[in-house]
XYZ file of C-alpha atoms in Angstrom:
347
model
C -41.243 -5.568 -6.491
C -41.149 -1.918 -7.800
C -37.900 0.535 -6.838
C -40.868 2.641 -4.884
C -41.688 -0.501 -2.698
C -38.319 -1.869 -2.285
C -37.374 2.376 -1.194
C -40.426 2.261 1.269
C -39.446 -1.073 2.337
C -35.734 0.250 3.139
C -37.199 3.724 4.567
C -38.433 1.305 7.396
C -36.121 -1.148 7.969
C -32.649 0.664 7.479
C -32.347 1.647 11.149
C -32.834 -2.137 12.179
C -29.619 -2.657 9.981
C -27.601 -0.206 11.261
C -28.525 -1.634 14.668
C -27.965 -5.250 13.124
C -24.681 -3.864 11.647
C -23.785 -2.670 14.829
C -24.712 -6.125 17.170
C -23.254 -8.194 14.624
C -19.627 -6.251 15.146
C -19.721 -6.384 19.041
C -20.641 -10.000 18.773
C -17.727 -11.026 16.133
C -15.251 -9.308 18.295
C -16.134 -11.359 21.128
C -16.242 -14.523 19.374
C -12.625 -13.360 18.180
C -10.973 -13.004 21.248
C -12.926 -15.752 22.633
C -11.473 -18.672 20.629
C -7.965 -16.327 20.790
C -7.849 -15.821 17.125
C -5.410 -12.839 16.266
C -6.885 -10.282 13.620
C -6.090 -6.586 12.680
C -9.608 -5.371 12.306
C -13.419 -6.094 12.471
C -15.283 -3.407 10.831
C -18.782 -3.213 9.674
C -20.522 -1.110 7.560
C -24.926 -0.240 6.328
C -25.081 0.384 2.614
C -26.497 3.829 2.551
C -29.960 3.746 0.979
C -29.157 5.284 -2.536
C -26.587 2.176 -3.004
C -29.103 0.013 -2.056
C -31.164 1.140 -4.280
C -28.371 1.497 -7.250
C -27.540 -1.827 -6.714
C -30.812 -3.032 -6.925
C -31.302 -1.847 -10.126
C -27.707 -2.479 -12.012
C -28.199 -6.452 -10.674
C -32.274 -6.095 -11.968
C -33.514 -7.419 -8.898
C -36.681 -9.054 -9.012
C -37.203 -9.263 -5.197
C -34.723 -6.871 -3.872
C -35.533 -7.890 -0.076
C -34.122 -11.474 -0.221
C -31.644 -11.149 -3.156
C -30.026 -7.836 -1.586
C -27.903 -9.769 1.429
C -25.398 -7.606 1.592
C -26.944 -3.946 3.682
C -25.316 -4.930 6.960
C -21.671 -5.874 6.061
C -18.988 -7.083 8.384
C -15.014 -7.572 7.135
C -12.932 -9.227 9.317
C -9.162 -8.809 8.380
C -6.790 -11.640 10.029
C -3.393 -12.211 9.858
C -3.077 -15.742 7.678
C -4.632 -17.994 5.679
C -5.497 -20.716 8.814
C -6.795 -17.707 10.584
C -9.585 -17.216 7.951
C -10.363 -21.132 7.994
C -10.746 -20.681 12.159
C -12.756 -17.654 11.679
C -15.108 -19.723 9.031
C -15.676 -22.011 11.765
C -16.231 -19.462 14.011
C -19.265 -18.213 11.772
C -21.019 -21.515 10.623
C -20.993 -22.291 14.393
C -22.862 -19.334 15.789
C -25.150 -17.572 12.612
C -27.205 -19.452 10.411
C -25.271 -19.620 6.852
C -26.798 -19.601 3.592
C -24.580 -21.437 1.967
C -26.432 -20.747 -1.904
C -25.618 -17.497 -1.504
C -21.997 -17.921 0.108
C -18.824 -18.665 -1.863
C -14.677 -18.964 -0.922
C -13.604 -16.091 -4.175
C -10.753 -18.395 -4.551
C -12.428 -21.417 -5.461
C -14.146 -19.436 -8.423
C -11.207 -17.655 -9.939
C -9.640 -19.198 -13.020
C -6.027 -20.043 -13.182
C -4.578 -17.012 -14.841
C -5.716 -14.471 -11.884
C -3.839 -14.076 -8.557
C -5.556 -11.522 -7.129
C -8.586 -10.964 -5.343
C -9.189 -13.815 -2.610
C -11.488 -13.662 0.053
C -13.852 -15.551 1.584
C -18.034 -14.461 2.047
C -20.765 -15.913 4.326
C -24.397 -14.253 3.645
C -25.770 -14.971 7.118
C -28.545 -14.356 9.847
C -29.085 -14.890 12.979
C -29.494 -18.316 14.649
C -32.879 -19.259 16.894
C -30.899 -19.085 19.708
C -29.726 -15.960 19.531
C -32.920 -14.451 17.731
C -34.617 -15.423 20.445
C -33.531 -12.852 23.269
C -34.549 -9.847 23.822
C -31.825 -7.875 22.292
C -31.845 -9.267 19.063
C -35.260 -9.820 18.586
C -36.248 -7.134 16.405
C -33.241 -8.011 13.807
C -34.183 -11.480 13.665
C -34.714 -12.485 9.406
C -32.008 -9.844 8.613
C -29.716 -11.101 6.191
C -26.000 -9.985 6.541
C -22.638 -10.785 5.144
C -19.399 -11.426 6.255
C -16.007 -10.589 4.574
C -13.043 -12.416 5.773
C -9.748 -11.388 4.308
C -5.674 -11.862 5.210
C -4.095 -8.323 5.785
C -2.127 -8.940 2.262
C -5.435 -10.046 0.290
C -6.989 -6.808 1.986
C -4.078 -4.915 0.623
C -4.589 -6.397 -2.672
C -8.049 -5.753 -2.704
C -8.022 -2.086 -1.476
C -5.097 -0.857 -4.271
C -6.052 -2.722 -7.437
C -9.883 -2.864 -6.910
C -10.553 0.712 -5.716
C -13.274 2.377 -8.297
C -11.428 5.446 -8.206
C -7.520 4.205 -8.161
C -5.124 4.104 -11.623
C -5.022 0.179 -11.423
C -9.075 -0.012 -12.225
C -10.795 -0.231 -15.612
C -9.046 -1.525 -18.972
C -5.485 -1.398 -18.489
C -3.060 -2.188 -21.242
C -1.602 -5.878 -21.514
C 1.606 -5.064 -20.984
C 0.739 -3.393 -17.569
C -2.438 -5.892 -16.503
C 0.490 -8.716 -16.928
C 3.131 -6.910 -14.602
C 0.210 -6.520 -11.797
C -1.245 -9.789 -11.954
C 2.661 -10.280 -11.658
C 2.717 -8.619 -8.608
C -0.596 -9.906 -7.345
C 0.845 -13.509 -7.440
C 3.892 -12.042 -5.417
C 1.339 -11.092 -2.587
C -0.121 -14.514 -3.020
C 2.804 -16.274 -2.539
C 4.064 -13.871 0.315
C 0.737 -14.556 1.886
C 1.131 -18.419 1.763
C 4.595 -17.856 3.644
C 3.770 -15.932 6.301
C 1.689 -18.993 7.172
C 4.277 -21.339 6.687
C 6.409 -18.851 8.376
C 4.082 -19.111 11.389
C 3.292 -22.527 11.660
C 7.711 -22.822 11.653
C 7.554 -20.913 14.869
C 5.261 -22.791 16.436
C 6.898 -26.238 15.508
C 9.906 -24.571 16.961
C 8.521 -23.625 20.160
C 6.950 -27.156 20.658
C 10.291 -28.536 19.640
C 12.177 -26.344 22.375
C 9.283 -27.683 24.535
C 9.555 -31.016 24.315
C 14.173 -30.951 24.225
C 13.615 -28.809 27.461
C 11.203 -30.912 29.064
C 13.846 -34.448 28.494
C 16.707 -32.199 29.584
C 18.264 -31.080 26.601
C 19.040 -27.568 26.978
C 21.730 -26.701 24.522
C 19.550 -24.479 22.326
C 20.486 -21.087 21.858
C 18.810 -18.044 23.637
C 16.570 -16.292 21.753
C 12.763 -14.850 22.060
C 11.055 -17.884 21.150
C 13.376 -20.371 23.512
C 13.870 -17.771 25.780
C 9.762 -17.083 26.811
C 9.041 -20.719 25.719
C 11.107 -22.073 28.803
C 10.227 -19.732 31.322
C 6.359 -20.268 30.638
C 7.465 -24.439 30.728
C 9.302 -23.374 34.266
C 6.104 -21.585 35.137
C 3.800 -24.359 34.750
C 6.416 -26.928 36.911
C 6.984 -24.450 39.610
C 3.266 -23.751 39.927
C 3.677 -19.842 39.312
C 1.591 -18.093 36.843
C 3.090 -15.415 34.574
C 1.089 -12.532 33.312
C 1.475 -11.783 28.985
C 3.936 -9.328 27.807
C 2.494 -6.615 26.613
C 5.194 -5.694 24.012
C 7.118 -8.384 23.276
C 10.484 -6.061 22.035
C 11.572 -6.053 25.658
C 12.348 -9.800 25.143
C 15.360 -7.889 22.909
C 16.164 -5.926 25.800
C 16.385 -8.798 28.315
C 18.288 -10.910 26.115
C 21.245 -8.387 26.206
C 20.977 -8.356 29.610
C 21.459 -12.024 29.745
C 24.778 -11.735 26.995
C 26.362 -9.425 29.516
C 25.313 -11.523 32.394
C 27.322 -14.541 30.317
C 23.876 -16.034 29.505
C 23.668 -17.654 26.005
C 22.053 -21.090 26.112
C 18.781 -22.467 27.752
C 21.237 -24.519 29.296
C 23.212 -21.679 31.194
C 19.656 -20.013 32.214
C 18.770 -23.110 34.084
C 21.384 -22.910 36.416
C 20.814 -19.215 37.410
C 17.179 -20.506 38.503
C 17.180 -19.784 42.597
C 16.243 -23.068 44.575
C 12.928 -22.714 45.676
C 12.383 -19.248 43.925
C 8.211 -19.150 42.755
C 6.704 -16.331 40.176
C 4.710 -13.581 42.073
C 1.395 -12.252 41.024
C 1.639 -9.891 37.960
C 5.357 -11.148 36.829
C 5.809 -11.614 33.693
C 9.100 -13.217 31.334
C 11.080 -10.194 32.219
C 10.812 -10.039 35.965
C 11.247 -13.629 36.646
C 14.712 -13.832 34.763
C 16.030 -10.383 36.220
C 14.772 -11.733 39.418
C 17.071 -14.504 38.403
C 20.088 -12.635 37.154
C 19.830 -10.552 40.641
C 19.535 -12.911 42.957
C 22.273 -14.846 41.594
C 25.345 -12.642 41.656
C 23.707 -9.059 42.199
C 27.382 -7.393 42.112
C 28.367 -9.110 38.793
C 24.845 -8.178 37.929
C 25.380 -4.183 38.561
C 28.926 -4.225 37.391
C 28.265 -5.808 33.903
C 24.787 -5.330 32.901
C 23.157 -2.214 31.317
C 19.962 -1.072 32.269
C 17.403 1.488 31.601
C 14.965 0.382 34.672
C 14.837 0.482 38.200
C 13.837 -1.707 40.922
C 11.145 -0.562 43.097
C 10.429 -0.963 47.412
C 8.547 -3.434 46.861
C 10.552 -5.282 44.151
C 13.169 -5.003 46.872
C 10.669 -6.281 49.531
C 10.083 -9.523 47.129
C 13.894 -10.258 46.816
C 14.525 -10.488 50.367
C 14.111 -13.829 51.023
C 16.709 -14.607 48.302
C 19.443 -12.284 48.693
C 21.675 -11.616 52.174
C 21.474 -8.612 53.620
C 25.065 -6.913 52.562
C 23.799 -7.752 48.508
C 20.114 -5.979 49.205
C 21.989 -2.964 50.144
C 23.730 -2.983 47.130
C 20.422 -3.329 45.040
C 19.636 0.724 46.660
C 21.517 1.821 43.472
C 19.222 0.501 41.239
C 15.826 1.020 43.835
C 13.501 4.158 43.649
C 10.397 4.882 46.281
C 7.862 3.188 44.369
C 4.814 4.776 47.161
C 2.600 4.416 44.410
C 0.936 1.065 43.113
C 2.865 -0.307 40.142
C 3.163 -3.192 38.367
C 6.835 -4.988 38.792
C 9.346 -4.457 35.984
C 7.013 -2.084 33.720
C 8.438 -0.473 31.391
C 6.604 2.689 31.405
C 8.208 4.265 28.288
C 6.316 2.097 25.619
């Protein structure tokens, strides 16, 4: 195929990648928080026309159309290394790979370089999806998909930039020390997984000692939210997420000056009979708890930044007496207005 054909051919079909580009992005994102895998970013990007047809000519394509896969481009950045592996899954489930013109970068790097890892699907669309209405006129596009850890991103972004000092021929002395550093980012990578999958053997540890009775384990964020969701699911109340989990700092010095330090000591401040509401999260159940408890050792020894509202109050009545709600008009504003218990509206 001539450059002029291959440029006539792109004149025509360049808007159907950008919409491709575009469809392909939406859809990812969904699949993403679908399965509930945790990534940074999903971008996507057309190859303007000119690097198409730049490209085209440094590689000395023969049949630009099929061996050009790359116009509609997708990166997906995720956190670690098992997050890439579930996102691979995600993409040989729902597009149709070509694996000949796929690879995993760190399967084809030799042993002396560190650096740049990623992993690349050249892809189209499935039958099933092709086939509605939507996607119809994108259906034979090829596309690719970048999947990267934030670090190998990093990586990738400072030493392979065209127009960054670390590029080109660099003397031995100072290719060694980054390829140095490069491995550092490797190995930092690898631990942050490791680092990960610790936490979550912890929290299925604290699971499992909590649910045979063995609550000596020391407060902290991951015991701490890890029993109250195990309370949840046993009292039959449903909590809503945190939306920033540094309050669980905050509520954990409320629970030191309250002369709470052990998973142990929190159980017995649980109220007999006492069930989640809707939209309670970790932090209102266990200051419900703390409250309802002892609500003058509560207010003489605790330090807050919050307030309750009305209708916190309302909620605590069937818990506290009568002499200890009035008490609680210290802490109480006129919430008139619909709010969400406990929110911490200064985040």
């Amino acid at each position: 195929m001539s450059i002029r054909e291959f440029r006539d051919w792109l004149n025509e079909n360049h808007p159907r990648h950008n919409a491709l580009t575009n469809a392909i992005k939406l859809v990812s994102e969904s699949l993403l928080k679908e399965s509930k895998v945790a990534y940074l970013a999903v971008t996507g990007r057309t190859k303007p026309i000119a690097d198409c047809l730049e490209k085209s000519r440094r590689k000395k394509y023969r049949n630009p159309i099929e061996q050009l896969t790359d116009i509609s481009g997708i990166r997906i950045i995720v956190y670690f290394d098992f997050d890439v592996r579930a996102v691979s899954n995600i993409i040989e489930e729902n597009f149709a790979v070509d694996a000949q013109n796929s690879s995993n970068r760190e399967d084809i790097l030799s042993a002396d370089q560190f650096g740049y890892r990623s992993v690349h699907y050249v892809c189209e669309l499935n039958d099933d999806r092709a086939k509605l209405h939507e996607y119809r006129a994108m259906a034979g596009l090829k596309f690719e998909f970048q999947i990267r850890t934030v670090l190998q991103h990093a990586w990738a972004e400072i030493a392979h930039d065209r127009n960054y000092k670390f590029t080109g021929q660099l003397p031995k002395a100072i290719e060694r020390k980054l390829f140095l550093f490069a491995g550092l980012l490797e190995t930092a990578d690898n631990g942050f997984s490791d680092l990960s999958d610790d936490v979550d053997a912890y929290k299925a540890s604290v699971s499992q000692s909590a649910a045979e009775g063995e609550l000596e384990i020391e407060l902290n964020a991951l015991s701490l939210e890890e029993f109250v969701h195990q309370w949840a699911n046993k009292s039959g109340s449903r909590l809503e997420d945190l939306k920033n989990r540094d309050f669980l700092t905050e509520l954990l010095g409320e629970l030191d000056q309250f002369g709470v330090h052990t998973l142990g000591e929190l159980s017995k401040i649980i109220p007999p009979g006492y069930r989640a509401e809707v939209e309670q999260n970790v932090l209102s159940v266990v200051r419900d708890w703390m409250l309802i408890t002892d609500p003058p050792r509560f207010l003489k020894d605790v330090t807050i930044d919050w307030c309750l509202g009305r209708k916190d109050l309302e909620a605590l009545k069937p818990y506290i007496s009568a002499e200890n709600l009035e008490l609680l008009d210290a802490i109480t504003y006129d919430d008139s207005e619909e709010v969400t218990r406990w929110e911490d509206e200064s985040d």
